[in-house]
Amino acid sequence: MTCKDSHFLIGLGVGSILGALAYGFARSSRAKKMKAEVCDALHRIEGHTEDLLEAAKEKALYVGERVADRVADETSAIAGKANDLKGKVHSLADETKK
């Protein structure tokens, strides 16, 4: 038997022992209690995450509305200035025609 084979067999033996211990723990009442506690904690975290996500969506919509309102106000102001400029150009053109 070579050294490589003996390392494999040692690893196989240690893995088998650890697997058996893990299986025994998984079947115990403590493991079932821990699994129930972890599931409960995950469900609470999920509910909290959904609340945070909903709040973030509401804030994003609010900010989007504010930005849209501000853009509309600025666009309206620019359009008013453009109309004033157009009126001045037309009146200047009329004066030069006379």
mmCIF file with all atom_site columns, C-alpha atoms in Angstrom:
data_model
loop_
_atom_site.group_PDB
_atom_site.id
_atom_site.type_symbol
_atom_site.label_atom_id
_atom_site.label_alt_id
_atom_site.label_comp_id
_atom_site.label_asym_id
_atom_site.label_entity_id
_atom_site.label_seq_id
_atom_site.pdbx_PDB_ins_code
_atom_site.Cartn_x
_atom_site.Cartn_y
_atom_site.Cartn_z
_atom_site.occupancy
_atom_site.B_iso_or_equiv
_atom_site.pdbx_formal_charge
_atom_site.auth_seq_id
_atom_site.auth_comp_id
_atom_site.auth_asym_id
_atom_site.auth_atom_id
_atom_site.pdbx_PDB_model_num
ATOM 1  C CA . MET A 1 1  ? 0.000   0.000  0.000   1.00 0.00 ? 1  MET A CA 1
ATOM 2  C CA . THR A 1 2  ? 1.389   3.351  -0.976  1.00 0.00 ? 2  THR A CA 1
ATOM 3  C CA . CYS A 1 3  ? 1.346   6.543  1.033   1.00 0.00 ? 3  CYS A CA 1
ATOM 4  C CA . LYS A 1 4  ? -1.293  8.003  -1.294  1.00 0.00 ? 4  LYS A CA 1
ATOM 5  C CA . ASP A 1 5  ? -3.650  5.102  -0.620  1.00 0.00 ? 5  ASP A CA 1
ATOM 6  C CA . SER A 1 6  ? -3.205  5.359  3.130   1.00 0.00 ? 6  SER A CA 1
ATOM 7  C CA . HIS A 1 7  ? -3.999  9.085  3.082   1.00 0.00 ? 7  HIS A CA 1
ATOM 8  C CA . PHE A 1 8  ? -7.150  8.320  1.123   1.00 0.00 ? 8  PHE A CA 1
ATOM 9  C CA . LEU A 1 9  ? -8.216  5.627  3.583   1.00 0.00 ? 9  LEU A CA 1
ATOM 10 C CA . ILE A 1 10 ? -7.533  7.893  6.579   1.00 0.00 ? 10 ILE A CA 1
ATOM 11 C CA . GLY A 1 11 ? -9.595  10.660 4.947   1.00 0.00 ? 11 GLY A CA 1
ATOM 12 C CA . LEU A 1 12 ? -12.370 8.200  4.155   1.00 0.00 ? 12 LEU A CA 1
ATOM 13 C CA . GLY A 1 13 ? -12.431 6.992  7.766   1.00 0.00 ? 13 GLY A CA 1
ATOM 14 C CA . VAL A 1 14 ? -12.437 10.504 9.255   1.00 0.00 ? 14 VAL A CA 1
ATOM 15 C CA . GLY A 1 15 ? -15.143 11.600 6.806   1.00 0.00 ? 15 GLY A CA 1
ATOM 16 C CA . SER A 1 16 ? -17.284 8.598  7.674   1.00 0.00 ? 16 SER A CA 1
ATOM 17 C CA . ILE A 1 17 ? -16.989 9.278  11.398  1.00 0.00 ? 17 ILE A CA 1
ATOM 18 C CA . LEU A 1 18 ? -17.826 12.971 10.979  1.00 0.00 ? 18 LEU A CA 1
ATOM 19 C CA . GLY A 1 19 ? -20.747 12.094 8.689   1.00 0.00 ? 19 GLY A CA 1
ATOM 20 C CA . ALA A 1 20 ? -22.134 9.650  11.235  1.00 0.00 ? 20 ALA A CA 1
ATOM 21 C CA . LEU A 1 21 ? -21.834 12.246 14.009  1.00 0.00 ? 21 LEU A CA 1
ATOM 22 C CA . ALA A 1 22 ? -23.549 14.876 11.863  1.00 0.00 ? 22 ALA A CA 1
ATOM 23 C CA . TYR A 1 23 ? -26.343 12.448 11.001  1.00 0.00 ? 23 TYR A CA 1
ATOM 24 C CA . GLY A 1 24 ? -26.819 11.571 14.675  1.00 0.00 ? 24 GLY A CA 1
ATOM 25 C CA . PHE A 1 25 ? -27.001 15.251 15.610  1.00 0.00 ? 25 PHE A CA 1
ATOM 26 C CA . ALA A 1 26 ? -29.426 15.978 12.781  1.00 0.00 ? 26 ALA A CA 1
ATOM 27 C CA . ARG A 1 27 ? -31.813 13.355 14.127  1.00 0.00 ? 27 ARG A CA 1
ATOM 28 C CA . SER A 1 28 ? -31.687 14.649 17.736  1.00 0.00 ? 28 SER A CA 1
ATOM 29 C CA . SER A 1 29 ? -34.356 16.805 19.390  1.00 0.00 ? 29 SER A CA 1
ATOM 30 C CA . ARG A 1 30 ? -31.844 19.637 19.865  1.00 0.00 ? 30 ARG A CA 1
ATOM 31 C CA . ALA A 1 31 ? -31.249 19.759 16.113  1.00 0.00 ? 31 ALA A CA 1
ATOM 32 C CA . LYS A 1 32 ? -34.984 19.839 15.411  1.00 0.00 ? 32 LYS A CA 1
ATOM 33 C CA . LYS A 1 33 ? -35.418 22.661 17.941  1.00 0.00 ? 33 LYS A CA 1
ATOM 34 C CA . MET A 1 34 ? -32.520 24.592 16.386  1.00 0.00 ? 34 MET A CA 1
ATOM 35 C CA . LYS A 1 35 ? -33.985 24.068 12.906  1.00 0.00 ? 35 LYS A CA 1
ATOM 36 C CA . ALA A 1 36 ? -37.341 25.440 14.064  1.00 0.00 ? 36 ALA A CA 1
ATOM 37 C CA . GLU A 1 37 ? -35.644 28.483 15.646  1.00 0.00 ? 37 GLU A CA 1
ATOM 38 C CA . VAL A 1 38 ? -33.651 29.167 12.481  1.00 0.00 ? 38 VAL A CA 1
ATOM 39 C CA . CYS A 1 39 ? -36.779 28.886 10.317  1.00 0.00 ? 39 CYS A CA 1
ATOM 40 C CA . ASP A 1 40 ? -38.643 31.264 12.643  1.00 0.00 ? 40 ASP A CA 1
ATOM 41 C CA . ALA A 1 41 ? -35.781 33.772 12.530  1.00 0.00 ? 41 ALA A CA 1
ATOM 42 C CA . LEU A 1 42 ? -35.644 33.576 8.723   1.00 0.00 ? 42 LEU A CA 1
ATOM 43 C CA . HIS A 1 43 ? -39.392 34.223 8.464   1.00 0.00 ? 43 HIS A CA 1
ATOM 44 C CA . ARG A 1 44 ? -39.084 37.269 10.743  1.00 0.00 ? 44 ARG A CA 1
ATOM 45 C CA . ILE A 1 45 ? -36.174 38.571 8.673   1.00 0.00 ? 45 ILE A CA 1
ATOM 46 C CA . GLU A 1 46 ? -38.185 38.014 5.491   1.00 0.00 ? 46 GLU A CA 1
ATOM 47 C CA . GLY A 1 47 ? -41.099 40.056 6.848   1.00 0.00 ? 47 GLY A CA 1
ATOM 48 C CA . HIS A 1 48 ? -38.789 42.867 7.945   1.00 0.00 ? 48 HIS A CA 1
ATOM 49 C CA . THR A 1 49 ? -37.080 42.861 4.549   1.00 0.00 ? 49 THR A CA 1
ATOM 50 C CA . GLU A 1 50 ? -40.430 43.136 2.757   1.00 0.00 ? 50 GLU A CA 1
ATOM 51 C CA . ASP A 1 51 ? -41.313 46.153 4.938   1.00 0.00 ? 51 ASP A CA 1
ATOM 52 C CA . LEU A 1 52 ? -37.983 47.813 4.141   1.00 0.00 ? 52 LEU A CA 1
ATOM 53 C CA . LEU A 1 53 ? -38.434 47.133 0.443   1.00 0.00 ? 53 LEU A CA 1
ATOM 54 C CA . GLU A 1 54 ? -41.923 48.666 0.474   1.00 0.00 ? 54 GLU A CA 1
ATOM 55 C CA . ALA A 1 55 ? -40.631 51.763 2.298   1.00 0.00 ? 55 ALA A CA 1
ATOM 56 C CA . ALA A 1 56 ? -37.797 52.116 -0.226  1.00 0.00 ? 56 ALA A CA 1
ATOM 57 C CA . LYS A 1 57 ? -40.275 51.902 -3.116  1.00 0.00 ? 57 LYS A CA 1
ATOM 58 C CA . GLU A 1 58 ? -42.448 54.607 -1.566  1.00 0.00 ? 58 GLU A CA 1
ATOM 59 C CA . LYS A 1 59 ? -39.450 56.892 -1.042  1.00 0.00 ? 59 LYS A CA 1
ATOM 60 C CA . ALA A 1 60 ? -38.271 56.319 -4.617  1.00 0.00 ? 60 ALA A CA 1
ATOM 61 C CA . LEU A 1 61 ? -41.717 57.208 -5.968  1.00 0.00 ? 61 LEU A CA 1
ATOM 62 C CA . TYR A 1 62 ? -41.826 60.354 -3.811  1.00 0.00 ? 62 TYR A CA 1
ATOM 63 C CA . VAL A 1 63 ? -38.397 61.462 -5.005  1.00 0.00 ? 63 VAL A CA 1
ATOM 64 C CA . GLY A 1 64 ? -39.353 60.695 -8.614  1.00 0.00 ? 64 GLY A CA 1
ATOM 65 C CA . GLU A 1 65 ? -42.469 62.844 -8.309  1.00 0.00 ? 65 GLU A CA 1
ATOM 66 C CA . ARG A 1 66 ? -40.463 65.704 -6.805  1.00 0.00 ? 66 ARG A CA 1
ATOM 67 C CA . VAL A 1 67 ? -37.885 65.524 -9.603  1.00 0.00 ? 67 VAL A CA 1
ATOM 68 C CA . ALA A 1 68 ? -40.598 65.413 -12.265 1.00 0.00 ? 68 ALA A CA 1
ATOM 69 C CA . ASP A 1 69 ? -42.335 68.441 -10.725 1.00 0.00 ? 69 ASP A CA 1
ATOM 70 C CA . ARG A 1 70 ? -39.096 70.383 -10.590 1.00 0.00 ? 70 ARG A CA 1
ATOM 71 C CA . VAL A 1 71 ? -38.232 69.518 -14.192 1.00 0.00 ? 71 VAL A CA 1
ATOM 72 C CA . ALA A 1 72 ? -41.728 70.576 -15.278 1.00 0.00 ? 72 ALA A CA 1
ATOM 73 C CA . ASP A 1 73 ? -41.377 73.902 -13.424 1.00 0.00 ? 73 ASP A CA 1
ATOM 74 C CA . GLU A 1 74 ? -37.982 74.605 -14.952 1.00 0.00 ? 74 GLU A CA 1
ATOM 75 C CA . THR A 1 75 ? -39.217 73.624 -18.415 1.00 0.00 ? 75 THR A CA 1
ATOM 76 C CA . SER A 1 76 ? -42.186 75.942 -18.029 1.00 0.00 ? 76 SER A CA 1
ATOM 77 C CA . ALA A 1 77 ? -39.894 78.795 -17.001 1.00 0.00 ? 77 ALA A CA 1
ATOM 78 C CA . ILE A 1 78 ? -37.613 78.175 -19.977 1.00 0.00 ? 78 ILE A CA 1
ATOM 79 C CA . ALA A 1 79 ? -40.610 78.034 -22.311 1.00 0.00 ? 79 ALA A CA 1
ATOM 80 C CA . GLY A 1 80 ? -41.808 81.385 -20.940 1.00 0.00 ? 80 GLY A CA 1
ATOM 81 C CA . LYS A 1 81 ? -38.395 82.933 -21.539 1.00 0.00 ? 81 LYS A CA 1
ATOM 82 C CA . ALA A 1 82 ? -38.369 81.509 -25.066 1.00 0.00 ? 82 ALA A CA 1
ATOM 83 C CA . ASN A 1 83 ? -41.798 83.065 -25.766 1.00 0.00 ? 83 ASN A CA 1
ATOM 84 C CA . ASP A 1 84 ? -40.557 86.428 -24.458 1.00 0.00 ? 84 ASP A CA 1
ATOM 85 C CA . LEU A 1 85 ? -37.478 86.197 -26.666 1.00 0.00 ? 85 LEU A CA 1
ATOM 86 C CA . LYS A 1 86 ? -39.617 85.225 -29.653 1.00 0.00 ? 86 LYS A CA 1
ATOM 87 C CA . GLY A 1 87 ? -41.842 88.261 -29.045 1.00 0.00 ? 87 GLY A CA 1
ATOM 88 C CA . LYS A 1 88 ? -38.816 90.560 -28.839 1.00 0.00 ? 88 LYS A CA 1
ATOM 89 C CA . VAL A 1 89 ? -37.369 89.146 -32.075 1.00 0.00 ? 89 VAL A CA 1
ATOM 90 C CA . HIS A 1 90 ? -40.693 89.586 -33.882 1.00 0.00 ? 90 HIS A CA 1
ATOM 91 C CA . SER A 1 91 ? -41.094 93.152 -32.647 1.00 0.00 ? 91 SER A CA 1
ATOM 92 C CA . LEU A 1 92 ? -37.500 93.946 -33.653 1.00 0.00 ? 92 LEU A CA 1
ATOM 93 C CA . ALA A 1 93 ? -38.139 92.414 -37.079 1.00 0.00 ? 93 ALA A CA 1
ATOM 94 C CA . ASP A 1 94 ? -41.322 94.469 -37.465 1.00 0.00 ? 94 ASP A CA 1
ATOM 95 C CA . GLU A 1 95 ? -39.457 97.670 -36.537 1.00 0.00 ? 95 GLU A CA 1
ATOM 96 C CA . THR A 1 96 ? -36.712 97.011 -39.063 1.00 0.00 ? 96 THR A CA 1
ATOM 97 C CA . LYS A 1 97 ? -39.281 96.369 -41.822 1.00 0.00 ? 97 LYS A CA 1
ATOM 98 C CA . LYS A 1 98 ? -40.796 99.820 -41.308 1.00 0.00 ? 98 LYS A CA 1
#
